[in-house]
Amino acid sequence: MSKIDKHDQQEAVSQKIRYRLKQAGARFHANDNIAAFIEEGELDALQDEVQAKLAGVLESLVIDTENDHNTRDTAKRVAKMFVREVFRGRYAAMPSSTEFPNVERLNELMIVGPITVRSACSHHLCPIIGRVWVGVMPNENSNLIGLSKYARLIDWVMTRPQIQEEAVSQIAELLMRKLQPDGLAIVMEADHFCMHWRGVKDSNSKMTNSVMRGSFLTNPDLRREFLSLMHKP
């Protein structure tokens, strides 16, 4: 098979996935998960396609990847990084997280965090690195999950190109479905390297935002308790 034929075949992989998404009326924004529309073996082909196109980007940047030993494998490395690592939350199914019944009928505030999170802004694909705190007010019918499962589920959401405001809402929606609590609070504090590295180049600014659901939204005392305990060691 010639290089041109191989490249054409690789291009068709993303088009096949895109076609399935459109046929299903499914959204495929940068922060959406599309794992259900990727068939076995296609992720490898998609990574190859991304690699080929990144090689073209490097060529357009007038970088001699044939003779520069530092960038000879850059397209391959970056394609793997995008598909398998920093954006894997788009292409991988949700990690398993067994829910347990609230046998002891716990109904006191639980706080999980800080959980370190890493993402990339969908505007410039620059890193977002920060911390997330989760407050849960369970009821007798709530589900409970292990501590590590919070980190895995949040990482699954965050390993996609994001804006922070939408990421916090996505985490809240996912945990509300999983836990079915009386209330849920999410706070994220993060550094945005699109500000540190480019633009205003302000290395001190952070963004902090929150989502409150259920009793955290209606009960100011509960909200204050969560916020006061959040940063305590």
Coordinates of N, CA and C in Angstrom, one line a residue:
M1 N 0.8 -1.2 0.0 CA 0.0 0.0 0.0 C 0.9 1.2 0.0
S2 N 0.6 2.2 -0.9 CA 1.4 3.4 -0.9 C 1.1 4.3 0.3
K3 N 2.0 5.3 0.5 CA 1.8 6.2 1.6 C 0.6 7.0 1.4
I4 N 0.2 7.4 0.2 CA -1.0 8.2 0.0 C -2.2 7.3 0.3
D5 N -2.2 6.0 -0.2 CA -3.4 5.2 0.1 C -3.5 5.0 1.6
K6 N -2.4 4.8 2.3 CA -2.5 4.5 3.7 C -3.0 5.8 4.4
H7 N -2.6 6.9 4.0 CA -3.0 8.2 4.6 C -4.5 8.4 4.4
D8 N -5.0 8.1 3.2 CA -6.4 8.2 2.9 C -7.2 7.3 3.8
Q9 N -6.7 6.0 4.0 CA -7.4 5.1 4.8 C -7.5 5.6 6.3
Q10 N -6.4 6.2 6.7 CA -6.3 6.8 8.1 C -7.3 7.9 8.2
E11 N -7.4 8.8 7.2 CA -8.3 9.9 7.2 C -9.8 9.4 7.4
A12 N -10.1 8.3 6.7 CA -11.4 7.8 6.7 C -11.9 7.4 8.2
V13 N -10.9 7.0 9.0 CA -11.3 6.6 10.4 C -12.0 7.7 11.1
S14 N -11.5 8.9 11.1 CA -12.2 10.0 11.8 C -13.5 10.3 11.1
Q15 N -13.6 10.2 9.8 CA -14.8 10.4 9.1 C -15.9 9.4 9.5
K16 N -15.5 8.2 9.6 CA -16.4 7.1 10.0 C -17.0 7.4 11.4
I17 N -16.1 7.8 12.3 CA -16.6 8.1 13.7 C -17.5 9.3 13.7
R18 N -17.1 10.3 12.9 CA -17.9 11.5 12.8 C -19.3 11.2 12.2
Y19 N -19.3 10.3 11.2 CA -20.6 9.9 10.6 C -21.5 9.3 11.6
R20 N -21.0 8.3 12.4 CA -21.8 7.7 13.4 C -22.4 8.7 14.4
L21 N -21.5 9.6 14.8 CA -22.0 10.6 15.8 C -23.1 11.4 15.2
K22 N -23.0 11.9 13.9 CA -24.0 12.7 13.3 C -25.3 11.9 13.1
Q23 N -25.1 10.6 12.7 CA -26.3 9.8 12.5 C -27.1 9.6 13.8
A24 N -26.4 9.6 14.9 CA -27.0 9.4 16.2 C -27.5 10.7 16.8
G25 N -27.2 11.8 16.1 CA -27.5 13.1 16.7 C -26.8 13.4 18.0
A26 N -25.6 12.8 18.1 CA -24.8 13.0 19.3 C -23.8 14.2 19.2
R27 N -23.7 14.9 20.3 CA -22.8 16.0 20.3 C -21.3 15.5 20.4
F28 N -20.4 16.2 19.7 CA -19.0 15.8 19.9 C -18.1 17.0 20.0
H29 N -18.4 17.8 21.0 CA -17.6 19.0 21.4 C -16.3 18.5 22.0
A30 N -15.4 19.4 22.2 CA -14.1 19.0 22.8 C -14.2 18.3 24.1
N31 N -15.2 18.6 24.9 CA -15.3 18.0 26.3 C -16.3 16.9 26.4
D32 N -16.7 16.4 25.2 CA -17.6 15.2 25.2 C -16.9 13.9 25.1
N33 N -17.5 12.9 25.7 CA -16.9 11.5 25.5 C -17.6 10.8 24.3
I34 N -16.8 10.3 23.4 CA -17.3 9.7 22.2 C -16.9 8.2 22.1
A35 N -16.6 7.6 23.2 CA -16.1 6.2 23.2 C -17.1 5.2 22.6
A36 N -18.4 5.5 22.8 CA -19.4 4.6 22.4 C -19.5 4.5 20.9
F37 N -18.9 5.4 20.2 CA -19.0 5.5 18.7 C -17.6 5.1 18.0
I38 N -16.7 4.6 18.8 CA -15.4 4.1 18.3 C -15.4 2.6 18.4
E39 N -15.2 1.9 17.2 CA -15.2 0.5 17.2 C -13.8 -0.1 17.5
E40 N -13.7 -1.4 17.7 CA -12.5 -2.0 18.1 C -11.4 -1.8 17.0
G41 N -10.2 -1.4 17.4 CA -9.1 -1.2 16.5 C -9.1 0.2 15.9
E42 N -10.1 0.9 16.0 CA -10.2 2.3 15.4 C -9.3 3.3 16.1
L43 N -9.2 3.1 17.4 CA -8.4 4.1 18.2 C -6.9 4.1 17.7
D44 N -6.4 2.9 17.4 CA -5.0 2.8 16.9 C -4.9 3.6 15.6
A45 N -5.9 3.4 14.7 CA -5.9 4.0 13.4 C -6.1 5.6 13.6
L46 N -6.9 6.0 14.5 CA -7.1 7.4 14.8 C -5.8 8.0 15.3
Q47 N -5.1 7.3 16.1 CA -3.8 7.8 16.6 C -2.9 8.0 15.4
D48 N -2.9 7.0 14.5 CA -2.0 7.1 13.3 C -2.4 8.3 12.4
E49 N -3.7 8.6 12.3 CA -4.2 9.7 11.5 C -3.7 11.1 12.2
V50 N -3.9 11.1 13.5 CA -3.4 12.3 14.2 C -1.9 12.6 14.0
Q51 N -1.2 11.5 14.1 CA 0.3 11.6 13.9 C 0.6 12.1 12.5
A52 N -0.1 11.6 11.5 CA 0.2 12.1 10.1 C -0.1 13.6 10.0
K53 N -1.2 14.0 10.6 CA -1.6 15.4 10.5 C -0.7 16.3 11.3
L54 N -0.2 15.8 12.4 CA 0.7 16.6 13.2 C 2.1 16.7 12.5
A55 N 2.5 15.7 11.8 CA 3.7 15.8 10.9 C 3.5 17.0 9.9
G56 N 2.3 17.1 9.4 CA 2.1 18.2 8.5 C 2.1 19.6 9.2
V57 N 1.7 19.6 10.4 CA 1.8 20.9 11.2 C 3.2 21.3 11.4
L58 N 4.1 20.3 11.8 CA 5.5 20.6 12.0 C 6.1 21.0 10.7
E59 N 5.7 20.4 9.6 CA 6.3 20.8 8.3 C 5.9 22.2 8.0
S60 N 4.7 22.6 8.3 CA 4.2 24.0 8.0 C 4.9 25.0 8.9
L61 N 5.4 24.5 10.1 CA 6.1 25.4 11.0 C 7.6 25.5 10.6
V62 N 7.9 24.9 9.4 CA 9.3 24.9 8.8 C 10.3 24.3 9.8
I63 N 9.9 23.1 10.3 CA 10.8 22.4 11.2 C 11.3 21.2 10.4
D64 N 12.6 21.0 10.3 CA 13.2 19.9 9.5 C 13.2 18.6 10.4
T65 N 12.1 18.0 10.5 CA 12.0 16.8 11.3 C 12.8 15.6 10.8
E66 N 13.2 15.6 9.5 CA 14.0 14.5 9.0 C 15.4 14.6 9.5
N67 N 16.0 15.8 9.7 CA 17.3 15.9 10.1 C 17.5 16.4 11.6
D68 N 16.4 16.9 12.2 CA 16.5 17.4 13.6 C 16.1 16.2 14.5
H69 N 17.1 15.6 15.1 CA 16.9 14.4 15.9 C 15.9 14.7 17.1
N70 N 15.8 15.9 17.5 CA 14.9 16.3 18.6 C 13.4 16.2 18.3
T71 N 13.1 16.4 17.0 CA 11.7 16.5 16.6 C 11.3 15.3 15.6
R72 N 12.3 14.4 15.4 CA 12.0 13.4 14.4 C 10.8 12.5 14.8
D73 N 10.6 12.3 16.1 CA 9.5 11.5 16.5 C 8.4 12.3 17.3
T74 N 8.5 13.6 17.1 CA 7.5 14.5 17.9 C 6.1 14.2 17.5
A75 N 5.8 14.1 16.2 CA 4.4 13.9 15.8 C 3.9 12.6 16.4
K76 N 4.7 11.6 16.5 CA 4.3 10.3 17.1 C 4.0 10.4 18.6
R77 N 4.9 11.1 19.2 CA 4.8 11.3 20.7 C 3.6 12.1 21.0
V78 N 3.3 13.2 20.3 CA 2.2 14.1 20.6 C 0.9 13.4 20.2
A79 N 0.8 12.6 19.2 CA -0.4 11.9 18.8 C -0.7 10.9 19.9
K80 N 0.2 10.2 20.4 CA 0.0 9.3 21.5 C -0.4 10.0 22.8
M81 N 0.2 11.2 23.1 CA -0.1 12.0 24.2 C -1.6 12.4 24.1
F82 N -2.0 12.9 23.0 CA -3.4 13.4 22.8 C -4.4 12.3 23.0
V83 N -4.2 11.2 22.2 CA -5.3 10.2 22.2 C -5.3 9.3 23.4
R84 N -4.1 9.0 23.9 CA -4.0 8.0 25.0 C -3.8 8.6 26.4
E85 N -3.4 9.8 26.5 CA -3.1 10.4 27.8 C -3.9 11.6 28.1
V86 N -3.5 12.8 27.6 CA -4.1 14.0 28.1 C -5.6 14.2 27.7
F87 N -6.0 13.6 26.5 CA -7.4 13.7 26.1 C -8.1 12.3 26.1
R88 N -7.6 11.4 26.9 CA -8.1 10.0 26.8 C -9.6 10.0 27.3
G89 N -10.0 11.0 28.1 CA -11.4 11.0 28.6 C -12.4 11.2 27.5
R90 N -11.9 11.6 26.3 CA -12.8 11.6 25.1 C -13.1 10.3 24.5
Y91 N -12.0 9.4 24.6 CA -12.0 8.2 23.8 C -12.2 6.9 24.6
A92 N -12.1 7.0 25.9 CA -12.2 5.8 26.8 C -13.5 5.8 27.5
A93 N -14.0 4.6 27.7 CA -15.3 4.5 28.4 C -15.1 4.9 29.9
M94 N -16.2 5.2 30.5 CA -16.1 5.7 31.9 C -15.5 4.5 32.8
P95 N -14.6 4.8 33.6 CA -14.0 3.8 34.5 C -15.1 3.2 35.4
S96 N -14.9 1.9 35.7 CA -15.9 1.3 36.6 C -15.8 1.9 38.0
S97 N -16.9 2.0 38.7 CA -17.0 2.5 40.0 C -18.2 1.9 40.7
T98 N -17.9 0.8 41.4 CA -19.0 0.1 42.1 C -19.6 1.0 43.2
E99 N -21.0 1.1 43.1 CA -21.7 1.8 44.2 C -22.2 0.9 45.2
F100 N -22.0 1.3 46.5 CA -22.5 0.5 47.6 C -23.7 1.2 48.3
P101 N -24.6 0.4 48.8 CA -25.8 1.0 49.5 C -25.4 1.7 50.8
N102 N -26.1 2.7 51.2 CA -25.8 3.4 52.4 C -26.4 2.6 53.6
V103 N -25.8 1.5 53.9 CA -26.4 0.6 54.9 C -26.5 1.3 56.3
E104 N -25.5 2.0 56.6 CA -25.5 2.7 58.0 C -26.3 4.0 58.0
R105 N -27.0 4.3 56.8 CA -27.8 5.5 56.7 C -27.1 6.8 57.1
L106 N -25.9 6.9 56.6 CA -25.0 8.1 56.9 C -25.7 9.3 56.3
N107 N -25.8 10.4 57.2 CA -26.4 11.6 56.7 C -25.7 12.8 57.2
E108 N -24.3 12.7 57.3 CA -23.5 13.8 57.7 C -22.6 14.2 56.5
L109 N -22.1 15.4 56.6 CA -21.3 15.9 55.5 C -20.0 15.1 55.3
M110 N -19.7 14.8 54.1 CA -18.5 14.1 53.7 C -17.7 15.0 52.8
I111 N -16.4 15.2 53.0 CA -15.6 16.0 52.1 C -14.5 15.2 51.5
V112 N -14.3 15.2 50.2 CA -13.2 14.5 49.5 C -12.3 15.5 48.8
G113 N -11.0 15.4 49.1 CA -10.1 16.4 48.4 C -9.0 16.9 49.3
P114 N -8.1 17.6 48.8 CA -8.1 18.1 47.4 C -7.6 16.9 46.4
I115 N -8.3 16.8 45.3 CA -7.9 15.9 44.3 C -7.1 16.7 43.2
T116 N -5.9 16.3 42.9 CA -5.2 17.0 41.8 C -5.8 16.7 40.4
V117 N -6.0 17.7 39.6 CA -6.6 17.5 38.3 C -5.7 18.2 37.3
R118 N -5.7 17.6 36.1 CA -5.0 18.1 34.9 C -5.8 18.0 33.7
S119 N -5.8 19.1 33.0 CA -6.6 19.2 31.7 C -5.9 20.1 30.8
A120 N -6.7 20.6 29.8 CA -6.2 21.6 28.8 C -7.3 22.5 28.4
C121 N -7.0 23.8 28.3 CA -8.1 24.7 27.8 C -8.4 24.4 26.4
S122 N -9.7 24.4 26.0 CA -10.1 24.1 24.7 C -9.8 25.3 23.7
H123 N -9.4 26.4 24.2 CA -9.1 27.5 23.4 C -7.7 27.5 22.7
H124 N -6.7 27.1 23.6 CA -5.3 27.1 23.1 C -4.6 25.7 23.4
L125 N -5.3 24.8 24.0 CA -4.8 23.5 24.3 C -3.6 23.6 25.3
C126 N -3.6 24.7 26.1 CA -2.6 24.8 27.1 C -3.0 24.2 28.4
P127 N -2.1 23.7 29.2 CA -2.5 23.0 30.4 C -3.3 23.8 31.4
I128 N -4.2 23.1 32.1 CA -4.9 23.5 33.3 C -4.6 22.5 34.4
I129 N -4.0 23.0 35.5 CA -3.6 22.2 36.6 C -4.2 22.7 37.9
G130 N -4.9 21.9 38.6 CA -5.5 22.5 39.8 C -5.9 21.4 40.8
R131 N -6.9 21.8 41.6 CA -7.4 20.9 42.7 C -8.9 21.0 42.8
V132 N -9.5 19.9 43.1 CA -10.9 19.8 43.3 C -11.3 19.2 44.6
W133 N -12.3 19.9 45.2 CA -12.9 19.4 46.5 C -14.3 19.0 46.2
V134 N -14.8 17.9 46.8 CA -16.1 17.4 46.7 C -16.8 17.3 48.1
G135 N -18.0 17.9 48.2 CA -18.8 17.8 49.4 C -20.0 17.0 49.1
V136 N -20.3 16.0 49.9 CA -21.5 15.1 49.7 C -22.3 15.1 51.0
M137 N -23.6 15.3 50.8 CA -24.6 15.1 51.9 C -25.5 13.9 51.5
P138 N -25.1 12.7 52.0 CA -25.9 11.6 51.6 C -27.2 11.5 52.4
N139 N -28.1 10.6 51.9 CA -29.3 10.2 52.6 C -29.3 8.7 52.6
E140 N -30.4 8.1 53.2 CA -30.4 6.7 53.4 C -30.5 5.9 52.1
N141 N -30.9 6.6 51.0 CA -31.0 5.9 49.7 C -29.9 6.2 48.8
S142 N -28.9 7.0 49.3 CA -27.7 7.3 48.5 C -26.8 6.1 48.2
N143 N -26.1 6.2 47.1 CA -25.0 5.3 46.9 C -23.7 5.8 47.4
L144 N -22.8 5.0 47.8 CA -21.4 5.4 48.3 C -20.4 4.7 47.3
I145 N -19.3 5.5 47.1 CA -18.2 4.9 46.3 C -16.9 5.1 47.1
G146 N -15.9 4.3 46.7 CA -14.6 4.4 47.4 C -13.9 5.7 47.0
L147 N -13.0 6.1 47.9 CA -12.2 7.4 47.7 C -11.5 7.4 46.4
S148 N -10.9 6.4 46.0 CA -10.1 6.4 44.7 C -11.0 6.5 43.5
K149 N -12.3 6.2 43.7 CA -13.2 6.2 42.6 C -13.6 7.7 42.2
Y150 N -13.6 8.6 43.3 CA -13.8 10.0 43.0 C -12.7 10.5 42.1
A151 N -11.4 10.1 42.4 CA -10.3 10.6 41.6 C -10.4 10.1 40.2
R152 N -10.8 8.8 40.0 CA -10.8 8.2 38.7 C -11.9 8.9 37.8
L153 N -13.1 9.1 38.4 CA -14.2 9.6 37.7 C -13.9 11.1 37.3
I154 N -13.3 11.8 38.3 CA -13.0 13.2 38.0 C -11.9 13.3 36.9
D155 N -10.9 12.5 37.0 CA -9.9 12.4 36.0 C -10.5 12.1 34.6
W156 N -11.5 11.2 34.5 CA -12.1 10.9 33.3 C -12.8 12.1 32.6
V157 N -13.4 12.9 33.4 CA -14.0 14.2 32.9 C -12.9 15.2 32.5
M158 N -11.9 15.3 33.3 CA -10.9 16.4 33.1 C -10.0 16.1 32.0
T159 N -9.7 14.8 31.6 CA -8.8 14.5 30.5 C -9.5 14.7 29.2
R160 N -10.0 15.9 29.0 CA -10.5 16.3 27.7 C -10.3 17.8 27.6
P161 N -10.2 18.4 26.4 CA -10.1 19.9 26.3 C -11.3 20.5 27.0
Q162 N -11.1 21.5 27.9 CA -12.2 22.0 28.7 C -12.1 23.5 28.8
I163 N -13.2 24.1 29.3 CA -13.1 25.3 30.0 C -13.5 25.0 31.5
Q164 N -13.0 25.6 32.4 CA -13.1 25.2 33.8 C -14.6 25.2 34.3
E165 N -15.3 26.3 33.8 CA -16.7 26.4 34.3 C -17.5 25.2 33.9
E166 N -17.3 24.7 32.6 CA -18.1 23.6 32.2 C -17.6 22.3 32.8
A167 N -16.3 22.2 33.1 CA -15.8 20.9 33.7 C -16.4 20.7 35.1
V168 N -16.5 21.8 35.9 CA -17.1 21.6 37.2 C -18.6 21.1 37.1
S169 N -19.3 21.7 36.2 CA -20.7 21.2 36.0 C -20.8 19.8 35.5
Q170 N -19.9 19.4 34.6 CA -19.9 18.0 34.2 C -19.6 17.0 35.4
I171 N -18.6 17.4 36.2 CA -18.3 16.6 37.4 C -19.5 16.5 38.3
A172 N -20.2 17.6 38.5 CA -21.3 17.6 39.4 C -22.5 16.7 38.8
E173 N -22.7 16.8 37.5 CA -23.8 16.0 36.9 C -23.4 14.5 37.1
L174 N -22.2 14.1 36.8 CA -21.8 12.7 36.9 C -21.9 12.2 38.3
L175 N -21.5 12.9 39.3 CA -21.5 12.4 40.7 C -23.0 12.4 41.2
M176 N -23.8 13.4 40.8 CA -25.2 13.4 41.2 C -25.9 12.1 40.7
R177 N -25.6 11.7 39.5 CA -26.2 10.5 38.9 C -25.7 9.2 39.7
K178 N -24.4 9.2 40.0 CA -23.8 8.1 40.6 C -24.2 7.9 42.1
L179 N -24.3 9.0 42.8 CA -24.5 9.0 44.3 C -25.9 9.2 44.7
Q180 N -26.7 9.9 43.9 CA -28.0 10.3 44.3 C -28.1 10.9 45.8
P181 N -27.3 11.9 46.0 CA -27.3 12.4 47.4 C -28.3 13.5 47.6
D182 N -28.5 13.9 48.8 CA -29.4 15.1 49.1 C -28.7 16.4 48.6
G183 N -27.4 16.4 48.7 CA -26.7 17.6 48.2 C -25.3 17.3 47.7
L184 N -24.8 18.1 46.8 CA -23.4 17.9 46.3 C -22.8 19.3 46.1
A185 N -21.5 19.4 46.5 CA -20.8 20.6 46.2 C -19.4 20.3 45.6
I186 N -19.1 21.1 44.5 CA -17.8 20.9 43.8 C -17.1 22.2 43.8
V187 N -15.9 22.3 44.2 CA -15.1 23.5 44.1 C -13.8 23.1 43.4
M188 N -13.4 23.9 42.4 CA -12.2 23.7 41.6 C -11.4 25.0 41.6
E189 N -10.1 24.8 41.9 CA -9.1 26.0 41.9 C -8.0 25.5 41.0
A190 N -7.7 26.3 40.0 CA -6.7 25.9 39.0 C -5.9 27.0 38.4
D191 N -4.7 26.6 38.0 CA -3.8 27.5 37.2 C -4.1 27.3 35.7
H192 N -4.1 28.3 34.9 CA -4.3 28.2 33.5 C -3.1 28.7 32.7
F193 N -2.4 27.8 32.1 CA -1.2 28.1 31.4 C -1.4 28.9 30.1
C194 N -2.6 29.1 29.7 CA -2.9 30.0 28.6 C -2.7 31.4 29.1
M195 N -2.7 31.7 30.4 CA -2.4 33.0 31.0 C -0.9 33.1 31.4
H196 N -0.3 32.0 31.8 CA 1.0 32.0 32.3 C 2.0 32.1 31.1
W197 N 1.7 31.3 30.0 CA 2.6 31.1 28.9 C 2.5 32.0 27.8
R198 N 1.3 32.6 27.6 CA 1.0 33.5 26.5 C 0.1 34.6 26.9
G199 N -0.3 35.5 26.0 CA -1.2 36.6 26.4 C -0.6 37.5 27.4
V200 N -1.3 37.7 28.5 CA -0.9 38.6 29.6 C 0.3 38.1 30.3
K201 N 0.6 36.8 30.3 CA 1.7 36.1 31.0 C 1.7 36.5 32.5
D202 N 0.5 36.3 33.1 CA 0.4 36.6 34.5 C 0.5 35.2 35.2
S203 N 1.6 35.1 36.0 CA 1.9 33.8 36.7 C 1.2 33.6 38.0
N204 N 0.5 34.6 38.5 CA -0.1 34.6 39.8 C -1.6 34.3 39.8
S205 N -2.3 34.5 38.8 CA -3.7 34.4 38.7 C -4.2 32.9 38.8
K206 N -5.2 32.7 39.5 CA -5.9 31.4 39.5 C -7.4 31.6 39.3
M207 N -8.0 30.5 38.9 CA -9.5 30.6 38.8 C -10.1 29.6 39.8
T208 N -11.1 30.1 40.5 CA -11.8 29.2 41.5 C -13.3 29.3 41.1
N209 N -13.9 28.2 41.0 CA -15.4 28.2 40.8 C -16.0 27.0 41.4
S210 N -17.3 27.1 41.6 CA -18.0 26.1 42.3 C -19.4 25.8 41.7
V211 N -19.9 24.6 42.0 CA -21.2 24.2 41.7 C -21.9 23.6 42.9
M212 N -23.0 24.1 43.3 CA -23.8 23.6 44.5 C -25.1 23.0 44.0
R213 N -25.4 21.8 44.5 CA -26.6 21.1 44.1 C -27.4 20.7 45.4
G214 N -28.7 20.7 45.3 CA -29.5 20.2 46.4 C -29.4 21.0 47.6
S215 N -29.1 20.3 48.8 CA -29.1 20.9 50.1 C -28.0 22.0 50.2
F216 N -26.9 21.8 49.4 CA -25.8 22.8 49.5 C -26.3 24.1 48.9
L217 N -27.3 24.0 48.0 CA -27.8 25.2 47.3 C -28.8 25.9 48.2
T218 N -29.6 25.1 49.0 CA -30.7 25.7 49.7 C -30.3 26.0 51.2
N219 N -29.3 25.4 51.7 CA -28.9 25.5 53.1 C -27.6 26.2 53.2
P220 N -27.6 27.5 53.5 CA -26.4 28.3 53.6 C -25.5 27.9 54.7
D221 N -26.0 27.3 55.8 CA -25.1 26.8 56.9 C -24.3 25.6 56.5
L222 N -24.9 24.7 55.7 CA -24.2 23.6 55.2 C -23.1 24.0 54.2
R223 N -23.5 25.0 53.4 CA -22.5 25.5 52.4 C -21.3 26.1 53.1
R224 N -21.6 26.9 54.2 CA -20.5 27.6 54.9 C -19.6 26.5 55.6
E225 N -20.2 25.5 56.1 CA -19.5 24.4 56.8 C -18.5 23.7 55.8
F226 N -19.0 23.4 54.6 CA -18.2 22.8 53.6 C -17.0 23.7 53.2
L227 N -17.3 25.0 52.9 CA -16.3 25.9 52.5 C -15.3 26.2 53.6
S228 N -15.7 26.2 54.9 CA -14.8 26.4 56.0 C -13.8 25.2 56.2
L229 N -14.4 24.0 56.0 CA -13.6 22.8 56.2 C -12.7 22.4 55.0
M230 N -13.0 23.0 53.8 CA -12.4 22.5 52.6 C -10.8 22.6 52.6
H231 N -10.3 23.6 53.1 CA -8.8 23.8 53.1 C -8.1 23.3 54.3
K232 N -8.9 22.8 55.3 CA -8.2 22.4 56.5 C -7.4 21.1 56.3
P233 N -6.3 20.9 57.0 CA -5.4 19.7 56.8 C -6.1 18.5 57.4

